[in-house]
mmCIF file with all atom_site columns, C-alpha atoms and ligand atoms in Angstrom:
data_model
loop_
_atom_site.group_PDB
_atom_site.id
_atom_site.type_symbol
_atom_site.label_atom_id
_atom_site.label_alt_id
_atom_site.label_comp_id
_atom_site.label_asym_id
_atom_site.label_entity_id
_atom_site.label_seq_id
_atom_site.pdbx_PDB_ins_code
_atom_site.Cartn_x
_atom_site.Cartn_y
_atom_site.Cartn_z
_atom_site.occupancy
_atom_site.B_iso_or_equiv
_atom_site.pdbx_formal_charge
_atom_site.auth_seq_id
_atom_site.auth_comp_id
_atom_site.auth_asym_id
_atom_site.auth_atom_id
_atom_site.pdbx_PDB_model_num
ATOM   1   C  CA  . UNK A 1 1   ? -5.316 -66.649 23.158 1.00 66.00 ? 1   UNK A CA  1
ATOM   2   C  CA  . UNK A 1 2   ? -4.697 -65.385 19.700 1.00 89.00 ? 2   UNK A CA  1
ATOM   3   C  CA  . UNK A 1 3   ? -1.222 -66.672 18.091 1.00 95.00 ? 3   UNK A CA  1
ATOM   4   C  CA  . UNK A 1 4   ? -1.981 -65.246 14.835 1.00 97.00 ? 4   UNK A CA  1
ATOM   5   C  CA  . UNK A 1 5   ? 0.542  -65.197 11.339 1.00 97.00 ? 5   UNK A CA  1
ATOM   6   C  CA  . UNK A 1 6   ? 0.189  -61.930 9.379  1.00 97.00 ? 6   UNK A CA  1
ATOM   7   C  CA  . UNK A 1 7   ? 3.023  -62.789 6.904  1.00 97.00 ? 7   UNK A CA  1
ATOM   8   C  CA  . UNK A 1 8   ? 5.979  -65.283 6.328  1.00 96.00 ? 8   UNK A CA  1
ATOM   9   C  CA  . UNK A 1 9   ? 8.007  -64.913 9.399  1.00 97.00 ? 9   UNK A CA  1
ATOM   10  C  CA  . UNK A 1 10  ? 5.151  -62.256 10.675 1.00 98.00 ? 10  UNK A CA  1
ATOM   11  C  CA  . UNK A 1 11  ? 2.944  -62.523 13.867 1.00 98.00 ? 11  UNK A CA  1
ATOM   12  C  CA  . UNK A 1 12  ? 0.706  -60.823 15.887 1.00 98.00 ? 12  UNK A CA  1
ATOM   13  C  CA  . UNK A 1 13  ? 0.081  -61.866 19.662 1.00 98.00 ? 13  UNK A CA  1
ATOM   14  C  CA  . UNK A 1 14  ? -2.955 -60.563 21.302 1.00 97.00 ? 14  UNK A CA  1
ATOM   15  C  CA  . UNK A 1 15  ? -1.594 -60.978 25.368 1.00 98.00 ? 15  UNK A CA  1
ATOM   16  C  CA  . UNK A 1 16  ? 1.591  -61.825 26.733 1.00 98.00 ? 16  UNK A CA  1
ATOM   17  C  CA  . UNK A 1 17  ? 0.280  -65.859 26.675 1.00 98.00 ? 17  UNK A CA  1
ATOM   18  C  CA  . UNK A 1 18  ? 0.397  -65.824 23.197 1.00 98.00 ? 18  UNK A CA  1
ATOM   19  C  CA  . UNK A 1 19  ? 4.194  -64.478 23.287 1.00 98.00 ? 19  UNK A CA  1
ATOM   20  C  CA  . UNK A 1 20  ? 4.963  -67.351 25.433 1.00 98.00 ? 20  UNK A CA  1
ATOM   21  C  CA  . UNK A 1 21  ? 3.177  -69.640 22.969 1.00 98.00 ? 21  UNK A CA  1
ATOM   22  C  CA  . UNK A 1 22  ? 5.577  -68.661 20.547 1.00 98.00 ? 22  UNK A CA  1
ATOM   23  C  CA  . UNK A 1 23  ? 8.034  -69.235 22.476 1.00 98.00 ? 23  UNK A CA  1
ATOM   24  C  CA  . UNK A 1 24  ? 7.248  -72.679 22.676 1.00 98.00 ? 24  UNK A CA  1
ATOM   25  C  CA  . UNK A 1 25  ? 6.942  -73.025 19.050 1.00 98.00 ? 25  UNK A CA  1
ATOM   26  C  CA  . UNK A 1 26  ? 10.214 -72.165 18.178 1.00 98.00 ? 26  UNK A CA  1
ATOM   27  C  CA  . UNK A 1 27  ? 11.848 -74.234 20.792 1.00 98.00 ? 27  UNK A CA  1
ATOM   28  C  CA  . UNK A 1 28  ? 11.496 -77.407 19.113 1.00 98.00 ? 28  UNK A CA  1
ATOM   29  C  CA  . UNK A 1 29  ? 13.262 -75.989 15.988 1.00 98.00 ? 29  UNK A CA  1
ATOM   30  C  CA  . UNK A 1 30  ? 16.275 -74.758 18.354 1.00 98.00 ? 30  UNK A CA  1
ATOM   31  C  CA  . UNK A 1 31  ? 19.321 -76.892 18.048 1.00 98.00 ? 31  UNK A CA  1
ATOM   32  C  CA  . UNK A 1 32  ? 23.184 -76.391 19.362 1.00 97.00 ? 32  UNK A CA  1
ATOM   33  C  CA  . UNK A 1 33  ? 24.267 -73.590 18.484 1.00 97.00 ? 33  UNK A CA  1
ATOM   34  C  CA  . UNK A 1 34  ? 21.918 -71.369 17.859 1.00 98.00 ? 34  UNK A CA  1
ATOM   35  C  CA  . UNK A 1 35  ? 21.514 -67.553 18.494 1.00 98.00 ? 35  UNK A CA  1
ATOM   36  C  CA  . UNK A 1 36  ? 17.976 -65.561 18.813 1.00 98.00 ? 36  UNK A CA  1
ATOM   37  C  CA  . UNK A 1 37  ? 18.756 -62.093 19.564 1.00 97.00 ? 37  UNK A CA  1
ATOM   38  C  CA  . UNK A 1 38  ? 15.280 -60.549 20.960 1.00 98.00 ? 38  UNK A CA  1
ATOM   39  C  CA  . UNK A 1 39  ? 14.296 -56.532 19.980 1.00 97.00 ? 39  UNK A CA  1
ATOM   40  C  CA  . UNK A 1 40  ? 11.996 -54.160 21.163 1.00 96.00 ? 40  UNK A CA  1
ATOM   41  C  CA  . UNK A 1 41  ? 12.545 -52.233 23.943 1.00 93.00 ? 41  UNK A CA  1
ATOM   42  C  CA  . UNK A 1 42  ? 11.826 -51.544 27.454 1.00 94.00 ? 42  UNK A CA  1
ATOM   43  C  CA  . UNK A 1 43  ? 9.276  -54.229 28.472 1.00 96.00 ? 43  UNK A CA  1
ATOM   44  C  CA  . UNK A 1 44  ? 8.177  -55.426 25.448 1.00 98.00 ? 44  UNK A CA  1
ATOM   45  C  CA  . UNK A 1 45  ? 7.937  -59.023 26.157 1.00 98.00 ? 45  UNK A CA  1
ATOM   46  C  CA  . UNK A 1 46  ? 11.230 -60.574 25.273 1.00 98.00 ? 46  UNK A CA  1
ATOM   47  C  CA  . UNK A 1 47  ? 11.590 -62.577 28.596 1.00 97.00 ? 47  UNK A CA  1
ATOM   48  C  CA  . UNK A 1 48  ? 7.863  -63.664 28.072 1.00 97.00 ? 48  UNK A CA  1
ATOM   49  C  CA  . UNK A 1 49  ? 9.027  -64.977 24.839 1.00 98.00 ? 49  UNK A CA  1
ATOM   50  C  CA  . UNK A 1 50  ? 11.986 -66.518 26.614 1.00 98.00 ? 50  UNK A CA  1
ATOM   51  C  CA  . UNK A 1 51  ? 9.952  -67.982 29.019 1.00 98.00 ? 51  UNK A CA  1
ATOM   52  C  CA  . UNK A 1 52  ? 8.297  -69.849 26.579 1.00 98.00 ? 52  UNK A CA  1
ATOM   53  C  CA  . UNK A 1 53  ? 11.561 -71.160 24.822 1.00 98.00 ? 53  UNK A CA  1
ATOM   54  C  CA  . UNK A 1 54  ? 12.192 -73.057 28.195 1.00 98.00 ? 54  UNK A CA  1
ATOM   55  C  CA  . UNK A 1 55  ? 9.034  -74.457 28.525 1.00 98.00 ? 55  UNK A CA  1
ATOM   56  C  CA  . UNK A 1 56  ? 9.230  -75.833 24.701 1.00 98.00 ? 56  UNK A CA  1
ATOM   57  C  CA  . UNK A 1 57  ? 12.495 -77.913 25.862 1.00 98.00 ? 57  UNK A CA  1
ATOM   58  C  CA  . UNK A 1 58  ? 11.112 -78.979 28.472 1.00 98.00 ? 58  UNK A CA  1
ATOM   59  C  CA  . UNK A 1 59  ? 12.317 -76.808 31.265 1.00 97.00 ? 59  UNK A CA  1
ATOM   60  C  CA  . UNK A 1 60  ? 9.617  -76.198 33.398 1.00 93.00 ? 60  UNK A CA  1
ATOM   61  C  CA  . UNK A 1 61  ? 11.357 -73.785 36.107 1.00 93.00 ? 61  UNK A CA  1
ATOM   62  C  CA  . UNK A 1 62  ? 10.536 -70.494 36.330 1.00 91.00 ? 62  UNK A CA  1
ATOM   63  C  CA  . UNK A 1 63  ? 12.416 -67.371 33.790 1.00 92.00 ? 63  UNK A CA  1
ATOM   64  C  CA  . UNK A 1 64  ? 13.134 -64.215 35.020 1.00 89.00 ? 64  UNK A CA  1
ATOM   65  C  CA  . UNK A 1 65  ? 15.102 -61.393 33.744 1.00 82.00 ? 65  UNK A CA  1
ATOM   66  C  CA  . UNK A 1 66  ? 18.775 -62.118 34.298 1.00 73.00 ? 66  UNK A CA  1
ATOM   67  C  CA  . UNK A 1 67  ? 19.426 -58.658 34.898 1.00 70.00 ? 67  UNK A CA  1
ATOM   68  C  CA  . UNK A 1 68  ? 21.900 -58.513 37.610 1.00 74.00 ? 68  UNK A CA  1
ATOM   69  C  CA  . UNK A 1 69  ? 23.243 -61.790 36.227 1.00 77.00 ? 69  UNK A CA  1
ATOM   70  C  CA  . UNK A 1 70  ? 23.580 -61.325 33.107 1.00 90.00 ? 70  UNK A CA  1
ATOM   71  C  CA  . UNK A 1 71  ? 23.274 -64.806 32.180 1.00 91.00 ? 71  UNK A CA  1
ATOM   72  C  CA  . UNK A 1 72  ? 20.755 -67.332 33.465 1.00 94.00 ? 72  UNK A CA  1
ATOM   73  C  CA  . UNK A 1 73  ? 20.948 -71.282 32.168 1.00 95.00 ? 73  UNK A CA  1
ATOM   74  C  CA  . UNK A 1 74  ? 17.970 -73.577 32.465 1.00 96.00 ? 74  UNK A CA  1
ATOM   75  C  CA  . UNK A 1 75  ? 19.382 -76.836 31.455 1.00 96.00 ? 75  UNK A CA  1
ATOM   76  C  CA  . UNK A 1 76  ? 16.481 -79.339 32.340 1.00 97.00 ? 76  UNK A CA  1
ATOM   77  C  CA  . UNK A 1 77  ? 14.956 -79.572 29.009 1.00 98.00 ? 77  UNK A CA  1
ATOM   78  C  CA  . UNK A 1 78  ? 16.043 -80.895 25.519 1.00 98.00 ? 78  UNK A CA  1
ATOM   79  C  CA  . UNK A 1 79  ? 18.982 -78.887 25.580 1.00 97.00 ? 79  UNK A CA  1
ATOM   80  C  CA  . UNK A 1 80  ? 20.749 -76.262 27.438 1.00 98.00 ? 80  UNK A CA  1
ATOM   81  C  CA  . UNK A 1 81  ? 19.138 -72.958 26.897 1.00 98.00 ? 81  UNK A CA  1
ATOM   82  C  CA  . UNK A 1 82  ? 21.401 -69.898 27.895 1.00 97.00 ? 82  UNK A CA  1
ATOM   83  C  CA  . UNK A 1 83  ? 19.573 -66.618 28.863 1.00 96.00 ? 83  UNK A CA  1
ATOM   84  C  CA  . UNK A 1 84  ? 21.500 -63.681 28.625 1.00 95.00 ? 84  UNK A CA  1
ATOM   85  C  CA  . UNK A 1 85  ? 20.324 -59.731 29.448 1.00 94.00 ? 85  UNK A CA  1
ATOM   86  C  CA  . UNK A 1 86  ? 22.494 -57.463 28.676 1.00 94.00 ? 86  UNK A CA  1
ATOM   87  C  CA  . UNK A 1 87  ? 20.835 -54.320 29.505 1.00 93.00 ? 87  UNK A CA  1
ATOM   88  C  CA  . UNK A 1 88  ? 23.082 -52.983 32.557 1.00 91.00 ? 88  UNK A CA  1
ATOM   89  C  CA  . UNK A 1 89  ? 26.441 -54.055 30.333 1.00 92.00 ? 89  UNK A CA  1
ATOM   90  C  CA  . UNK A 1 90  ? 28.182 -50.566 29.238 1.00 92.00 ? 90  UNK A CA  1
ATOM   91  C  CA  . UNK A 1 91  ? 31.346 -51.555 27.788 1.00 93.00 ? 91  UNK A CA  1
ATOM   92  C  CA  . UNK A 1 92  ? 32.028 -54.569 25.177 1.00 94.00 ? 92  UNK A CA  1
ATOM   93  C  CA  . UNK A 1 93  ? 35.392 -55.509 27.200 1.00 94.00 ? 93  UNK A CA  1
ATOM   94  C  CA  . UNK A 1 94  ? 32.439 -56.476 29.967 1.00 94.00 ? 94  UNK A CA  1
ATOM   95  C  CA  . UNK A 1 95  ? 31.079 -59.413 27.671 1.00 94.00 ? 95  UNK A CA  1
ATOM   96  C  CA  . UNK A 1 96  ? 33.878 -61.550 28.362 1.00 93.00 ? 96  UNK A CA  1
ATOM   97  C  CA  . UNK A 1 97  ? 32.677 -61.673 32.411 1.00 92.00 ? 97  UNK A CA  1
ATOM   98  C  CA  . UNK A 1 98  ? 29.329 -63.045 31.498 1.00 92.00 ? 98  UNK A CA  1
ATOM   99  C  CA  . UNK A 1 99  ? 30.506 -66.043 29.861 1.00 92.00 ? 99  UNK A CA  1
ATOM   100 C  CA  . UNK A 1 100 ? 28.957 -65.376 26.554 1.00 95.00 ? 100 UNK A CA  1
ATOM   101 C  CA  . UNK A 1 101 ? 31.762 -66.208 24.447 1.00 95.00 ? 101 UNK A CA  1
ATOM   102 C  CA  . UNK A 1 102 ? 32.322 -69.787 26.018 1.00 94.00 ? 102 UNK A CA  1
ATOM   103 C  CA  . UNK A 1 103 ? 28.515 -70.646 24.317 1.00 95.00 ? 103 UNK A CA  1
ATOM   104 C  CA  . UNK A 1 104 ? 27.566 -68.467 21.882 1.00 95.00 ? 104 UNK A CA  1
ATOM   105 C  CA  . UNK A 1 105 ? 27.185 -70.129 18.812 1.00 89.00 ? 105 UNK A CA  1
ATOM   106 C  CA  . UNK A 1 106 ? 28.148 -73.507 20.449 1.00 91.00 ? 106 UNK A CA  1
ATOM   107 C  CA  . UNK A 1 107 ? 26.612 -75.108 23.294 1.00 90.00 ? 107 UNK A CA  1
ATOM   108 C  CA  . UNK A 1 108 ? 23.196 -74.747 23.522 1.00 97.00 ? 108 UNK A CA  1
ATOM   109 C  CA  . UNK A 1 109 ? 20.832 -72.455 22.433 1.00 98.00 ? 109 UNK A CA  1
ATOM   110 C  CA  . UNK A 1 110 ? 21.788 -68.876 23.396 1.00 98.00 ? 110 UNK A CA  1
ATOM   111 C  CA  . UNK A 1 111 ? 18.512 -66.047 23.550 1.00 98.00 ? 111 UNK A CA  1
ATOM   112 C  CA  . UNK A 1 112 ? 20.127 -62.240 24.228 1.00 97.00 ? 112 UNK A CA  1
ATOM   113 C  CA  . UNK A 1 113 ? 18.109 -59.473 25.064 1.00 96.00 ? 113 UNK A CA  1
ATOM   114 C  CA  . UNK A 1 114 ? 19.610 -56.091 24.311 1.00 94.00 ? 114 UNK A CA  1
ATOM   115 C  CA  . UNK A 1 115 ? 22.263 -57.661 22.901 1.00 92.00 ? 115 UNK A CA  1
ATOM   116 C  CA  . UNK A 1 116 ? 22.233 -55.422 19.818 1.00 90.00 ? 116 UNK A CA  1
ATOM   117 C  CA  . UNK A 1 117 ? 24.172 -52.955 21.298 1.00 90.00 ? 117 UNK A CA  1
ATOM   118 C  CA  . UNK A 1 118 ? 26.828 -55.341 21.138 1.00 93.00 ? 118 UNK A CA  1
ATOM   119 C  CA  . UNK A 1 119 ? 26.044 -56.522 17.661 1.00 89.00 ? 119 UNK A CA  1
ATOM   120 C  CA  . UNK A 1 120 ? 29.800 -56.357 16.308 1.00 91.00 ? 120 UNK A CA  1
ATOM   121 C  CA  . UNK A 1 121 ? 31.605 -58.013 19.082 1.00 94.00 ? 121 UNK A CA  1
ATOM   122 C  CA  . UNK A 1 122 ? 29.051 -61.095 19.069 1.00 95.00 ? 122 UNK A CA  1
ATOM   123 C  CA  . UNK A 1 123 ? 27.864 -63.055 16.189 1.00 94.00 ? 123 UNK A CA  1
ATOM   124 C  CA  . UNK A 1 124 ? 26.810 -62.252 12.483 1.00 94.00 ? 124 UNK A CA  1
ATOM   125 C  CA  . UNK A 1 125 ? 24.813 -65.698 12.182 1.00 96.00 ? 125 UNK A CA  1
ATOM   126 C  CA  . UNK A 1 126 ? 21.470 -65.317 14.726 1.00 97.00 ? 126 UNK A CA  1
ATOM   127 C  CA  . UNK A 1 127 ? 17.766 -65.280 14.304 1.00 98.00 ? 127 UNK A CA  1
ATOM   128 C  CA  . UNK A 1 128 ? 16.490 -61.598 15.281 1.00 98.00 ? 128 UNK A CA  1
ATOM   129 C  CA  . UNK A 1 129 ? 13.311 -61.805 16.739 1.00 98.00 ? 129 UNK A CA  1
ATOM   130 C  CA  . UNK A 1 130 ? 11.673 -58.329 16.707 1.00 98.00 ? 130 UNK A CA  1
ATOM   131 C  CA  . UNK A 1 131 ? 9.006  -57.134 18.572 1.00 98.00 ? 131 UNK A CA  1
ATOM   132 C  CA  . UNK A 1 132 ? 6.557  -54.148 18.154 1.00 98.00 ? 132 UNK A CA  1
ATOM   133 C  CA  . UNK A 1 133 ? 4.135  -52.683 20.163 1.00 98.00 ? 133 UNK A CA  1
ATOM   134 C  CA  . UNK A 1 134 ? 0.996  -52.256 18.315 1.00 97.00 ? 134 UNK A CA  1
ATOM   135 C  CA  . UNK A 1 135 ? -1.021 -48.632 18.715 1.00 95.00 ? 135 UNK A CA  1
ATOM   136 C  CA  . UNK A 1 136 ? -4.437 -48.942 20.556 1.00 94.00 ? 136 UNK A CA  1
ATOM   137 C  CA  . UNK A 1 137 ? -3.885 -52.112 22.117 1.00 96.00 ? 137 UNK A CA  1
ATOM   138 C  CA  . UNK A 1 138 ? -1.630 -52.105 24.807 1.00 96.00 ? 138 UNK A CA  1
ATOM   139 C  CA  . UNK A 1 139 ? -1.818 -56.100 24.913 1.00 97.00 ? 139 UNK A CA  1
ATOM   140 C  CA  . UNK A 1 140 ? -0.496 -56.818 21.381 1.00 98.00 ? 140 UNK A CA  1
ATOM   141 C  CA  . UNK A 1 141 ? 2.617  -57.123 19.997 1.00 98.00 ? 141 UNK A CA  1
ATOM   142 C  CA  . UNK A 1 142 ? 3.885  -57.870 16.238 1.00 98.00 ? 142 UNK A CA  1
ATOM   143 C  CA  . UNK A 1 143 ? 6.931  -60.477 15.941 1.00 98.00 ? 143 UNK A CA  1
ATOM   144 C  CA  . UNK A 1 144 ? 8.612  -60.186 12.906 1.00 98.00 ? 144 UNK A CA  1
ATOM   145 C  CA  . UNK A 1 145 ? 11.801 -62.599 12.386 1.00 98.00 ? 145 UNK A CA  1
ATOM   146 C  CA  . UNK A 1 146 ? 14.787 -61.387 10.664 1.00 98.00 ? 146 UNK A CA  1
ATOM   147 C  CA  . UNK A 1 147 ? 17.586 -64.230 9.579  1.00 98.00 ? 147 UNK A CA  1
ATOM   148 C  CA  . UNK A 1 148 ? 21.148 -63.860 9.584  1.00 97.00 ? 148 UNK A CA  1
ATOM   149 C  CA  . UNK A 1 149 ? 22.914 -66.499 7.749  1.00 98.00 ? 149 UNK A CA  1
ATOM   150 C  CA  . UNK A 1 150 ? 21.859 -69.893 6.114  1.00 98.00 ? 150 UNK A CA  1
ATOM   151 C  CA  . UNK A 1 151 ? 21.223 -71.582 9.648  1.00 98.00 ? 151 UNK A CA  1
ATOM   152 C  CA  . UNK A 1 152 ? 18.746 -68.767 11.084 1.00 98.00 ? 152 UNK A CA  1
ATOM   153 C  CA  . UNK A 1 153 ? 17.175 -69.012 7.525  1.00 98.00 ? 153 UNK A CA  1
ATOM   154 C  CA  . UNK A 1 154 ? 16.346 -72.562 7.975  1.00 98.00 ? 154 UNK A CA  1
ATOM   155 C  CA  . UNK A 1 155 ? 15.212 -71.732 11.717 1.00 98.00 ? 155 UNK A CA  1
ATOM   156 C  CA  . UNK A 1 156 ? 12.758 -68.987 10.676 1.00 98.00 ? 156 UNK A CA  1
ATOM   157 C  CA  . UNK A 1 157 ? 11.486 -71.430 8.130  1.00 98.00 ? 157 UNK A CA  1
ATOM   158 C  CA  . UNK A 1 158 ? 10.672 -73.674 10.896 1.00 98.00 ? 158 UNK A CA  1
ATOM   159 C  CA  . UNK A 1 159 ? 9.602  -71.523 13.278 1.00 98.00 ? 159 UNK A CA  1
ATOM   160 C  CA  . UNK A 1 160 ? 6.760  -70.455 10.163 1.00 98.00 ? 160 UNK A CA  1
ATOM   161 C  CA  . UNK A 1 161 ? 5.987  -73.744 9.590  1.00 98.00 ? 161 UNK A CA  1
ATOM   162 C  CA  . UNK A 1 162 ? 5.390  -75.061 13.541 1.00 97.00 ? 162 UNK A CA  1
ATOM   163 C  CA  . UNK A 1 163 ? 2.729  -71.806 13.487 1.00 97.00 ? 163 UNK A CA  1
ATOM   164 C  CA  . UNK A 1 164 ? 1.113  -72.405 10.219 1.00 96.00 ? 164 UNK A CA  1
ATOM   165 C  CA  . UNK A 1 165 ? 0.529  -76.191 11.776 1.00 96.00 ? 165 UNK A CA  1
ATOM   166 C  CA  . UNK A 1 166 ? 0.005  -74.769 15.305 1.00 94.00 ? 166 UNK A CA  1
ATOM   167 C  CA  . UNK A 1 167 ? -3.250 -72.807 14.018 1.00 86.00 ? 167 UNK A CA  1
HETATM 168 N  N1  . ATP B 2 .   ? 1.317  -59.462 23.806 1.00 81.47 ? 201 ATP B N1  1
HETATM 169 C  C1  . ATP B 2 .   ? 2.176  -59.339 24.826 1.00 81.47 ? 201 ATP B C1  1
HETATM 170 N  N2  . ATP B 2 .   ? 3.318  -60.079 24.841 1.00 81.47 ? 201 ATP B N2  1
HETATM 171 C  C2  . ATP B 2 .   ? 4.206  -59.955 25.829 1.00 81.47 ? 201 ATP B C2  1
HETATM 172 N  N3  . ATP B 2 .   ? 4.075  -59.135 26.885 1.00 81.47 ? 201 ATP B N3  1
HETATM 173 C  C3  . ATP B 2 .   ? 2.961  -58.379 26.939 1.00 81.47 ? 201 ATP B C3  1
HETATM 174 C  C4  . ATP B 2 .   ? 1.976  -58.456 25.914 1.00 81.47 ? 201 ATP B C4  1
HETATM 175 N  N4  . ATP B 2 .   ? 0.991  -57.596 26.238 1.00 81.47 ? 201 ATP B N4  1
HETATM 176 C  C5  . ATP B 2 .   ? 1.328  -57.022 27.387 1.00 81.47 ? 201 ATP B C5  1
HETATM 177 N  N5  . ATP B 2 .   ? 2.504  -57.483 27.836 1.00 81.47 ? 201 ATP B N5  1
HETATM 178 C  C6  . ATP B 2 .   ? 3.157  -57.042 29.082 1.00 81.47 ? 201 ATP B C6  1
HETATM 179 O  O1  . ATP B 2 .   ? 4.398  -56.459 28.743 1.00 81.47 ? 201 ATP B O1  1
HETATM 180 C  C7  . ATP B 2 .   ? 5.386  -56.803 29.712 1.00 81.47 ? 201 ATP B C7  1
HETATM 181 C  C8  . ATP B 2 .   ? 6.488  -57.599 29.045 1.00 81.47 ? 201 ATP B C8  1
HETATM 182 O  O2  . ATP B 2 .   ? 7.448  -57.912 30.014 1.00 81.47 ? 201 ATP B O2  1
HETATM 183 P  P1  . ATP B 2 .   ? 8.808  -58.644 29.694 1.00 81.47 ? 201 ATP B P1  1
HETATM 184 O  O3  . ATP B 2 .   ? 9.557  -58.705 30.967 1.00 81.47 ? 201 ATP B O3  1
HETATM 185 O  O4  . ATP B 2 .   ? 8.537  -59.914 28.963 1.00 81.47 ? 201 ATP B O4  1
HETATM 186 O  O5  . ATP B 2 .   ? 9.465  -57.600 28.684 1.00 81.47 ? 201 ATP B O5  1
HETATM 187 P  P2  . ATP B 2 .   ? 11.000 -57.436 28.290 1.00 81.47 ? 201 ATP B P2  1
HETATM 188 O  O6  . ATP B 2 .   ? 11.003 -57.045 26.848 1.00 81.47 ? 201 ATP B O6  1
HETATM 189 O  O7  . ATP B 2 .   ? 11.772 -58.641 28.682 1.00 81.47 ? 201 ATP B O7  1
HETATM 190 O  O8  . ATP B 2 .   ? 11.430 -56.187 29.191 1.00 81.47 ? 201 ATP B O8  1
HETATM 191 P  P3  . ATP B 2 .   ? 12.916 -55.659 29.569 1.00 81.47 ? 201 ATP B P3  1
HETATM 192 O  O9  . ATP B 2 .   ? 13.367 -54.844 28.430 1.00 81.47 ? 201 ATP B O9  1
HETATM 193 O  O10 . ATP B 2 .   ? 12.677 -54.854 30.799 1.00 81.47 ? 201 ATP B O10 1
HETATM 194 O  O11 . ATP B 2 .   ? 13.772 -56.870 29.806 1.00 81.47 ? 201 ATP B O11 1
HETATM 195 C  C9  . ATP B 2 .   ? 4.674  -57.606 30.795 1.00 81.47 ? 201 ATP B C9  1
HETATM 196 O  O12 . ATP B 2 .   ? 4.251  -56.723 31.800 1.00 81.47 ? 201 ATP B O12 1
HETATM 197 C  C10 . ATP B 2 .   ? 3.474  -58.175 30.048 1.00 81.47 ? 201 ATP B C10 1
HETATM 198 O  O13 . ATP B 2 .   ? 2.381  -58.438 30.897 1.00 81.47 ? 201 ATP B O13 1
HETATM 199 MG MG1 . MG  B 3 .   ? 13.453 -58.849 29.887 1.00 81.47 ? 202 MG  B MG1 1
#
């Protein structure tokens, strides 16, 4: 494994373990309330990332895409952590179904992928958690972090810090 920081709020993973890693990182930094909204693309590794926020609170039960759910909770570990994939979701009237509005921001710590596409109708304060592909090496990925608002300032800042002491 190779969890390595390129930059403030910059990383490079070398195989999808390391995403998870980061995952884990960040989750001790999550509290109520909190938004991550994942980029990247088809396949990219945002649920391996997720997977790793579980395991950092302490939820040890397996993360899969909630893709015909929508929304997935895994509320064994230090707090609730809602999962939401919002891939298959056309419309924005739609959002209402999956519950999102009942946590987001909240309860919990909410983690959206392909939520984006919904960017207006959800919340202006998240942490964006973007990740790359890199060229020539089909197992890395760079994670860049991009706050919105004072609070997802504070949680990049601590995400940064848990890697720089991770290392
Ligand atoms: N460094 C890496 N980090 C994460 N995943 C990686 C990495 N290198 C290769 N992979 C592979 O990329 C895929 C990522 O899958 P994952 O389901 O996490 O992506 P996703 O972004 O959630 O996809 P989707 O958009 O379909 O929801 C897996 O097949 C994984 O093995
Ligand atoms: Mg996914």
């Amino acid at each position: 494994m190779a969890l390595a920081r390129t930059g403030a709020g910059r990383f490079r993973t070398a195989c999808p373990q390391d995403t998870e890693r980061l995952g884990e990182l960040i989750a001790p930094a999550l509290l109520d309330g909190d938004v991550l909204v994942l980029t990247g693309g088809l396949g990219v590794g945002k649920t391996h990332l997720t997977k790793g926020l579980a395991r950092g609170l302490g939820d040890t039960h397996p993360v899969t895409s909630p893709t015909f759910a929508l929304m997935a909770v895994h509320d064994a570990g230090r707090l609730p952590l809602f999962h939401f994939d919002l891939y298959r979701l056309e419309h924005a009237f739609e959002l209402e179904d999956t519950g999102i509005y009942d946590v987001l921001g909240y309860e919990g710590a909410c983690v959206l992928e392909w939520g984006e596409q919904f960017q207006d109708e959800l919340t202006n304060e998240y942490l964006g958690v973007v990740i790359r592909r890199v060229e020539d090496d089909p197992e890395a990925r760079e994670v860049a972090l991009e706050a919105h608002g004072a609070r997802a300032e504070e949680l990049a800042a601590a995400v940064d810090a848990a890697v720089v002491a991770a290392a």
